Amino acid sequence: MATAALTSRDTRIEYLIGREQRRQSRSLSLIPSENHVSEAVLRATGSVLTNKYSEGYPGRRYYEGQAVVDVIERIAIERACDLFGVDHANVQPYSGSPANLAVYLAFLEPGDTVMGMSLEAGGHLTHGWGVSATGRWFRPVRYGVRRDTGTVDMDEVRELALRERPKLIWCGGTAIPRMIDFAAFAEVAREVGALLAADVAHIAGLIAGGAHPSPVGHADVITTTTHKTLRGPRGAMIMCDARRAQAIDRAVFPGLQGGPHDHTTAAIAVALHEAAQPAFRDYAHAVVANARVLAEELAERGFDLVSGGTDNHLILIDLTAKGVTGGQAAEALDRAGLTCNRNTVPFDPRKPLDPSGIRLGTPAVTTRGMGPAEMVEIARCVDEVVDAARRGDEGSIERIRDRVSELAEAFPVPGT
Ligand SMILES: *Cc1c(COP(=O)(O)O)cnc(C)c1O
């Protein structure tokens, strides 16, 4: 019905949304930060709640007419607290990046030292990278991974922290294929008197489903997006204990934002409800199991996996030995209907826009119901496409495209 209404008003955008829907249906998203939300989440996102203004927090708003919105936001908060086992959750951040900025605003002054994982090693822009406001308004120091293992060296983290005395330490990132040792980071933070923020944007769904250890009890503040493995709408949450609740809430509003996106809040509540069901535990474990199979199959075909494999939903591949760049591989894979992204690898000699690697992930294909057998087929296709890209063999890529779209259409995208 909503689509019919849109057709009569704006045929161009309607046509383009339809095209995007077909693109998603006929291809496979191997982008580790993407997922397919349920029809219930889609409906909440597209609801009349988008019409409402509700600056403030439940019971303390600057606008009237909050009878419904207050209840919705309280439900979202309560579900977040129950699911993750925290005292307090702020569900208003517009997305992951502003959620992280709110943490700086809550606890740091401009010029304070912040320590985070370097972008090239797998960290996020908002953990103090130079082009980000967080790297310009604060003094960033960065840890990376060891060249020989491809994993974080906690001794290096500790040494750096002792030398630089950061006020805030970030753990977590966007291209980390291994488990994060939250307890070890907490120990370092305690030793240097820093606040520990765990950014679990990528792995929140795995944590909720019991497929990755939780930072609760270790990190002082936890930030997450809601649209990656958690499989909700585009948004974010900040979680903490009761002592830091007020500082976080004030930083989000009025510190950084105006009115919350109430339609997103409702959709977050729906996603949190879904994530609390037994089926979601199965999903989270299947995401990890699928990634493991995909990683093993790729390694067997001679792919060089950073850290040698994966513990989570994500695989980072250094393509140097395959004779193609990350960009060449990602573009060829996209032509074959396997959507992924180019990515720097640790100690990458190439530039971020033209790096040596690609990043693959299983959250979206697992949502479509795929299992180990499909992972084997995907690994086969990835291998053939990369080889074809190296040889400049467009004909082979076309033929693989047909195989991929057949596979994709056998596993429909929810809500289509
Ligand atoms: C995705 C991501 C973010 C940012 O989220 P946006 O919603 O894109 O702003 C922050 N931190 C990490 C670790 C992420 O993976």
Coordinates of C-alpha atoms and ligand atoms in Angstrom, one line a residue:
M1 CA 0.0 0.0 0.0
A2 CA 2.8 2.4 1.0
T3 CA 4.5 1.6 -2.3
A4 CA 1.3 2.3 -4.3
A5 CA 1.0 5.7 -2.6
L6 CA 4.6 6.5 -3.5
T7 CA 4.1 5.5 -7.1
S8 CA 1.4 8.1 -7.7
R9 CA 3.6 10.9 -6.3
D10 CA 7.1 10.2 -7.3
T11 CA 7.6 7.6 -10.0
R12 CA 11.4 8.2 -10.3
I13 CA 12.2 7.4 -6.7
E14 CA 9.6 4.6 -6.6
Y15 CA 11.3 3.1 -9.7
L16 CA 14.8 3.4 -8.0
I17 CA 13.6 1.8 -4.8
G18 CA 12.2 -1.1 -6.8
R19 CA 15.5 -1.3 -8.6
E20 CA 17.5 -1.4 -5.4
Q21 CA 15.1 -4.1 -4.1
R22 CA 15.8 -6.2 -7.2
R23 CA 19.5 -5.6 -6.8
Q24 CA 19.5 -6.8 -3.2
S25 CA 17.3 -9.8 -4.2
R26 CA 19.5 -10.9 -7.1
S27 CA 22.9 -10.4 -5.4
L28 CA 24.5 -11.3 -2.1
S29 CA 25.7 -8.8 0.4
L30 CA 29.0 -9.9 1.8
I31 CA 29.6 -6.5 3.4
P32 CA 30.1 -7.3 7.1
S33 CA 28.3 -4.2 8.3
E34 CA 25.2 -4.8 6.3
N35 CA 22.1 -6.9 7.1
H36 CA 18.5 -7.4 6.0
V37 CA 15.9 -6.2 8.6
S38 CA 12.6 -7.9 9.2
E39 CA 9.4 -6.7 7.8
A40 CA 8.4 -5.5 11.3
V41 CA 11.5 -3.3 11.6
L42 CA 10.8 -1.9 8.1
R43 CA 7.2 -1.1 9.0
A44 CA 8.2 0.7 12.2
T45 CA 10.9 2.7 10.3
G46 CA 8.3 3.7 7.7
S47 CA 5.6 4.7 10.3
V48 CA 3.9 8.0 11.2
L49 CA 6.3 8.2 14.1
T50 CA 8.5 10.1 11.7
N51 CA 6.1 13.0 12.0
K52 CA 6.7 13.6 15.7
Y53 CA 9.1 15.9 17.5
S54 CA 10.1 14.9 21.0
E55 CA 13.3 16.7 22.2
G56 CA 14.2 15.5 25.6
Y57 CA 13.7 12.1 27.3
P58 CA 10.5 10.2 28.4
G59 CA 8.6 12.3 31.0
R60 CA 10.9 15.3 30.3
R61 CA 10.1 16.6 26.9
Y62 CA 10.0 20.1 25.3
Y63 CA 7.0 19.3 23.1
E64 CA 3.5 18.0 23.9
G65 CA 1.8 15.0 22.4
Q66 CA 4.3 12.4 23.8
A67 CA 1.7 9.9 25.2
V68 CA 2.8 7.2 22.7
V69 CA 6.4 8.2 22.1
D70 CA 7.3 8.2 25.8
V71 CA 6.1 4.6 26.1
I72 CA 7.9 3.5 22.9
E73 CA 11.2 5.0 24.1
R74 CA 10.8 3.5 27.5
I75 CA 10.2 0.1 26.0
A76 CA 13.3 0.4 23.7
I77 CA 15.4 1.4 26.7
E78 CA 14.1 -1.4 28.9
R79 CA 14.7 -4.0 26.1
A80 CA 18.2 -2.8 25.6
C81 CA 18.9 -3.0 29.3
D82 CA 17.5 -6.5 29.5
L83 CA 19.1 -7.8 26.4
F84 CA 22.6 -6.6 27.2
G85 CA 22.4 -6.6 31.0
V86 CA 23.2 -3.0 31.6
D87 CA 21.7 -0.3 34.0
H88 CA 21.2 2.4 31.4
A89 CA 20.7 2.7 27.6
N90 CA 20.4 5.8 25.5
V91 CA 18.6 4.9 22.3
Q92 CA 18.6 8.4 20.7
P93 CA 22.0 8.7 18.8
Y94 CA 21.3 9.1 15.1
S95 CA 24.0 6.6 14.2
G96 CA 27.2 5.1 15.4
S97 CA 29.5 8.1 14.7
P98 CA 27.4 10.6 16.6
A99 CA 27.0 8.1 19.4
N100 CA 30.8 7.9 19.7
L101 CA 31.1 11.7 19.6
A102 CA 28.7 11.9 22.5
V103 CA 31.1 9.8 24.6
Y104 CA 33.9 12.4 24.0
L105 CA 31.5 15.2 24.9
A106 CA 30.4 13.4 28.0
F107 CA 33.8 12.7 29.5
L108 CA 36.6 14.7 27.7
E109 CA 37.7 18.2 27.1
P110 CA 39.1 19.4 23.8
G111 CA 42.8 18.5 23.6
D112 CA 42.6 15.5 25.9
T113 CA 44.3 12.3 24.8
V114 CA 42.3 9.5 23.3
M115 CA 43.7 6.1 22.4
G116 CA 42.1 3.9 19.7
M117 CA 43.0 1.3 17.2
S118 CA 44.4 2.8 14.0
L119 CA 42.1 2.8 11.0
E120 CA 44.5 0.8 8.9
A121 CA 44.6 -1.9 11.5
G122 CA 40.8 -2.2 11.8
G123 CA 39.7 0.7 14.0
H124 CA 37.1 3.3 13.2
L125 CA 37.4 6.9 12.1
T126 CA 35.7 8.1 15.3
H127 CA 38.4 6.5 17.5
G128 CA 40.7 9.5 16.8
W129 CA 41.6 9.2 13.1
G130 CA 43.1 12.4 11.7
V131 CA 40.3 13.5 9.3
S132 CA 37.6 12.9 11.9
A133 CA 36.6 15.6 14.3
T134 CA 37.7 13.2 17.0
G135 CA 41.3 13.2 15.7
R136 CA 41.3 17.0 15.2
W137 CA 39.8 18.1 18.5
F138 CA 41.5 15.6 20.7
R139 CA 45.1 14.3 20.9
P140 CA 45.0 10.8 19.3
V141 CA 47.4 7.9 20.0
R142 CA 47.0 4.7 18.2
Y143 CA 47.6 1.0 18.7
G144 CA 47.6 -1.5 15.8
V145 CA 48.1 -5.2 15.4
R146 CA 51.3 -7.3 15.3
R147 CA 52.8 -7.9 11.9
D148 CA 53.3 -11.6 12.5
T149 CA 49.9 -12.5 14.0
G150 CA 47.6 -9.8 12.6
T151 CA 46.1 -9.5 16.1
V152 CA 46.2 -6.8 18.8
D153 CA 49.2 -7.1 21.1
M154 CA 48.0 -6.2 24.7
D155 CA 51.6 -5.6 25.8
E156 CA 51.9 -2.9 23.1
V157 CA 48.5 -1.4 24.2
R158 CA 49.6 -1.3 27.8
E159 CA 53.0 0.3 27.0
L160 CA 51.4 2.9 24.8
A161 CA 48.8 3.7 27.5
L162 CA 51.4 4.0 30.2
R163 CA 53.5 6.3 28.1
E164 CA 50.7 8.5 26.7
R165 CA 48.2 8.5 29.6
P166 CA 45.0 8.7 27.6
K167 CA 41.8 9.8 29.3
L168 CA 39.8 7.5 27.1
I169 CA 40.6 4.2 25.5
W170 CA 38.5 2.7 22.7
C171 CA 38.4 -1.0 21.9
G172 CA 36.5 -2.4 19.0
G173 CA 36.6 -1.5 15.3
T174 CA 35.4 -2.2 11.8
A175 CA 37.7 -4.8 10.4
I176 CA 38.7 -7.0 13.4
P177 CA 38.2 -10.7 12.5
R178 CA 39.1 -11.8 16.0
M179 CA 37.5 -11.7 19.5
I180 CA 38.1 -8.6 21.5
D181 CA 39.6 -9.2 25.0
F182 CA 37.5 -6.7 26.9
A183 CA 38.9 -7.8 30.3
A184 CA 42.5 -7.1 29.1
F185 CA 41.6 -3.7 27.9
A186 CA 39.8 -2.9 31.2
E187 CA 42.9 -3.9 33.1
V188 CA 45.0 -1.5 31.0
A189 CA 42.4 1.3 31.4
R190 CA 42.3 0.8 35.2
E191 CA 46.1 0.9 35.4
V192 CA 46.4 4.2 33.7
G193 CA 43.1 5.7 35.1
A194 CA 41.5 5.9 31.7
L195 CA 37.9 5.4 30.8
L196 CA 37.3 2.3 28.6
A197 CA 34.8 2.6 25.8
A198 CA 33.9 -0.6 23.9
D199 CA 32.5 0.2 20.4
V200 CA 30.7 -3.0 19.5
A201 CA 29.0 -1.7 16.4
H202 CA 29.9 -4.7 14.4
I203 CA 29.4 -7.4 16.9
A204 CA 26.4 -6.3 19.0
G205 CA 24.2 -9.0 17.5
L206 CA 26.8 -11.6 18.2
I207 CA 27.0 -10.4 21.8
A208 CA 23.2 -10.4 22.2
G209 CA 23.0 -13.9 20.7
G210 CA 25.8 -15.2 22.9
A211 CA 28.3 -15.8 20.1
H212 CA 30.9 -13.3 21.3
P213 CA 31.8 -12.3 24.9
S214 CA 30.2 -9.2 26.3
P215 CA 32.0 -6.0 27.3
V216 CA 29.5 -5.5 30.2
G217 CA 31.3 -5.5 33.5
H218 CA 34.6 -4.5 31.7
A219 CA 33.9 -1.3 29.7
D220 CA 32.7 1.9 31.4
V221 CA 30.7 2.8 28.3
I222 CA 29.5 0.7 25.4
T223 CA 28.5 2.1 22.1
T224 CA 26.9 0.3 19.2
T225 CA 25.1 0.8 16.0
T226 CA 21.8 -1.0 15.7
H227 CA 21.9 -1.8 12.0
K228 CA 24.8 -4.2 11.7
T229 CA 24.7 -7.7 13.2
L230 CA 21.9 -6.5 15.6
R231 CA 19.7 -6.3 12.5
G232 CA 17.7 -3.2 13.4
P233 CA 17.2 0.1 11.7
R234 CA 20.0 2.6 11.1
G235 CA 20.7 4.0 14.5
A236 CA 22.8 3.6 17.6
M237 CA 22.7 3.1 21.4
I238 CA 25.0 4.0 24.3
M239 CA 25.0 1.8 27.3
C240 CA 26.6 2.3 30.7
D241 CA 26.0 1.9 34.4
A242 CA 23.8 4.2 36.5
R243 CA 26.7 6.4 37.6
R244 CA 27.4 7.6 34.0
A245 CA 23.8 7.7 32.8
Q246 CA 23.3 11.4 33.3
A247 CA 26.6 12.4 31.6
I248 CA 25.7 10.3 28.6
D249 CA 22.1 11.5 28.3
R250 CA 23.2 15.2 28.6
A251 CA 25.9 14.7 25.9
V252 CA 23.4 13.2 23.4
F253 CA 20.7 15.8 24.2
P254 CA 21.1 18.7 24.4
G255 CA 24.9 18.3 23.9
L256 CA 24.9 17.0 20.4
Q257 CA 21.5 16.4 19.0
G258 CA 18.0 17.8 18.7
G259 CA 14.9 15.7 18.4
P260 CA 15.2 11.9 18.4
H261 CA 14.1 9.9 15.4
D262 CA 11.0 8.3 17.0
H263 CA 10.4 6.0 14.1
T264 CA 13.9 4.7 14.5
T265 CA 13.4 4.3 18.3
A266 CA 10.3 2.2 17.6
A267 CA 12.2 0.1 15.1
I268 CA 15.1 -0.4 17.5
A269 CA 12.6 -1.6 20.1
V270 CA 11.3 -4.1 17.5
A271 CA 14.8 -5.3 16.7
L272 CA 15.7 -5.7 20.4
H273 CA 12.5 -7.8 20.8
E274 CA 13.6 -10.0 17.9
A275 CA 17.1 -10.3 19.2
A276 CA 15.8 -11.5 22.6
Q277 CA 14.1 -14.5 20.9
P278 CA 15.7 -18.0 20.9
A279 CA 15.8 -17.9 17.1
F280 CA 18.2 -14.9 17.3
R281 CA 20.7 -17.0 19.3
D282 CA 20.6 -19.6 16.5
Y283 CA 21.1 -16.8 14.0
A284 CA 24.2 -15.3 15.8
H285 CA 25.8 -18.7 16.1
A286 CA 25.1 -19.5 12.5
V287 CA 26.7 -16.2 11.4
V288 CA 29.9 -17.2 13.1
A289 CA 29.7 -20.8 11.9
N290 CA 29.2 -19.6 8.3
A291 CA 32.1 -17.2 8.5
R292 CA 34.3 -20.0 9.8
V293 CA 33.4 -22.2 6.8
L294 CA 33.8 -19.4 4.3
A295 CA 37.2 -18.5 5.8
E296 CA 38.4 -22.2 5.7
E297 CA 37.2 -22.6 2.1
L298 CA 39.0 -19.4 1.1
A299 CA 42.2 -20.3 2.9
E300 CA 42.2 -23.7 1.1
R301 CA 42.0 -21.8 -2.2
G302 CA 45.2 -19.9 -1.3
F303 CA 43.6 -16.7 0.1
D304 CA 45.7 -14.9 2.7
L305 CA 43.4 -14.1 5.6
V306 CA 44.6 -11.5 8.1
S307 CA 45.1 -13.3 11.4
G308 CA 44.7 -16.6 9.6
G309 CA 41.0 -16.8 10.0
T310 CA 38.0 -15.5 12.0
D311 CA 36.3 -15.8 15.3
N312 CA 33.3 -13.7 14.3
H313 CA 31.3 -12.6 11.3
L314 CA 34.1 -11.0 9.4
I315 CA 37.0 -12.0 7.1
L316 CA 39.8 -9.7 6.1
I317 CA 41.7 -10.8 3.0
D318 CA 45.1 -9.5 1.8
L319 CA 45.0 -10.0 -2.0
T320 CA 48.6 -9.2 -2.7
A321 CA 49.5 -12.8 -3.4
K322 CA 46.5 -13.1 -5.7
G323 CA 47.9 -10.4 -8.1
V324 CA 44.9 -8.1 -7.8
T325 CA 44.2 -5.0 -5.7
G326 CA 41.3 -4.7 -3.3
G327 CA 39.5 -2.3 -5.7
Q328 CA 39.9 -4.6 -8.7
A329 CA 38.6 -7.6 -6.7
A330 CA 35.7 -5.7 -5.1
E331 CA 34.5 -4.3 -8.5
A332 CA 34.7 -7.7 -10.2
L333 CA 32.9 -9.3 -7.3
D334 CA 30.2 -6.7 -7.5
R335 CA 29.8 -7.4 -11.2
A336 CA 29.3 -11.0 -10.3
G337 CA 26.6 -10.1 -7.7
L338 CA 28.9 -10.6 -4.7
T339 CA 28.9 -7.2 -3.0
C340 CA 31.8 -6.6 -0.7
N341 CA 34.1 -3.7 0.1
R342 CA 37.7 -2.9 -0.5
N343 CA 39.6 -2.5 2.7
T344 CA 43.1 -1.7 4.0
V345 CA 45.0 -4.6 5.5
P346 CA 47.4 -4.1 8.4
F347 CA 50.7 -2.5 7.2
D348 CA 49.1 -1.9 3.8
P349 CA 51.6 -0.4 1.4
R350 CA 48.7 0.9 -0.7
K351 CA 46.4 3.9 -0.2
P352 CA 43.0 3.7 1.7
L353 CA 41.0 4.4 -1.6
D354 CA 43.0 1.7 -3.4
P355 CA 44.0 -0.8 -0.7
S356 CA 45.4 -4.3 -0.9
G357 CA 42.4 -6.1 0.6
I358 CA 38.7 -6.8 0.8
R359 CA 36.4 -7.5 3.7
L360 CA 33.8 -10.2 3.7
G361 CA 31.0 -10.9 6.2
T362 CA 28.2 -13.4 6.7
P363 CA 25.4 -11.4 8.6
A364 CA 23.3 -10.7 5.6
V365 CA 23.6 -14.0 3.8
T366 CA 22.9 -15.8 7.1
T367 CA 19.7 -13.7 7.6
R368 CA 18.6 -15.0 4.2
G369 CA 18.9 -18.6 5.6
M370 CA 22.1 -19.7 4.0
G371 CA 24.3 -22.3 5.7
P372 CA 27.6 -24.1 5.2
A373 CA 26.8 -25.6 1.8
E374 CA 26.1 -22.1 0.4
M375 CA 29.4 -20.8 2.0
V376 CA 31.3 -23.4 0.1
E377 CA 29.6 -22.2 -3.1
I378 CA 30.3 -18.6 -2.3
A379 CA 34.0 -19.3 -1.6
R380 CA 34.2 -21.1 -5.0
C381 CA 32.6 -18.1 -6.7
V382 CA 34.9 -15.6 -5.0
D383 CA 37.9 -17.6 -6.0
E384 CA 36.8 -17.8 -9.6
V385 CA 35.9 -14.1 -9.8
V386 CA 39.2 -13.0 -8.3
D387 CA 41.1 -15.3 -10.8
A388 CA 39.0 -14.0 -13.7
A389 CA 39.7 -10.4 -12.6
R390 CA 43.4 -11.1 -12.6
R391 CA 43.1 -12.5 -16.2
G392 CA 40.7 -9.8 -17.3
D393 CA 38.2 -12.5 -18.2
E394 CA 34.8 -10.7 -18.3
G395 CA 33.0 -13.7 -19.8
S396 CA 33.7 -15.8 -16.8
I397 CA 32.5 -13.1 -14.4
E398 CA 29.2 -12.9 -16.4
R399 CA 28.7 -16.7 -16.1
I400 CA 29.4 -16.6 -12.3
R401 CA 26.9 -13.7 -12.1
D402 CA 24.2 -16.1 -13.3
R403 CA 25.1 -18.7 -10.7
V404 CA 25.1 -16.1 -7.9
S405 CA 21.7 -14.7 -8.9
E406 CA 20.2 -18.1 -9.0
L407 CA 21.6 -18.8 -5.5
A408 CA 20.4 -15.4 -4.3
E409 CA 16.9 -15.8 -5.5
A410 CA 16.6 -19.2 -3.8
F411 CA 17.1 -17.3 -0.5
P412 CA 14.7 -14.3 -0.6
V413 CA 15.4 -11.1 1.3
P414 CA 13.0 -10.6 4.2
G415 CA 10.1 -8.2 3.4
T416 CA 10.4 -8.6 -0.4
Ligands
LIG1 C1 29.9 1.3 11.7 C2 30.7 1.7 12.8 C3 30.6 3.0 13.4 C4 29.8 4.1 12.8 O1 28.5 3.9 12.5 P1 27.7 4.8 11.5 O2 26.3 4.5 11.8 O3 28.2 4.5 10.1 O4 28.0 6.2 11.8 C5 31.3 3.3 14.5 N1 32.2 2.4 15.0 C6 32.3 1.2 14.5 C7 33.3 0.2 15.1 C8 31.6 0.8 13.4 O5 31.9 -0.4 12.8

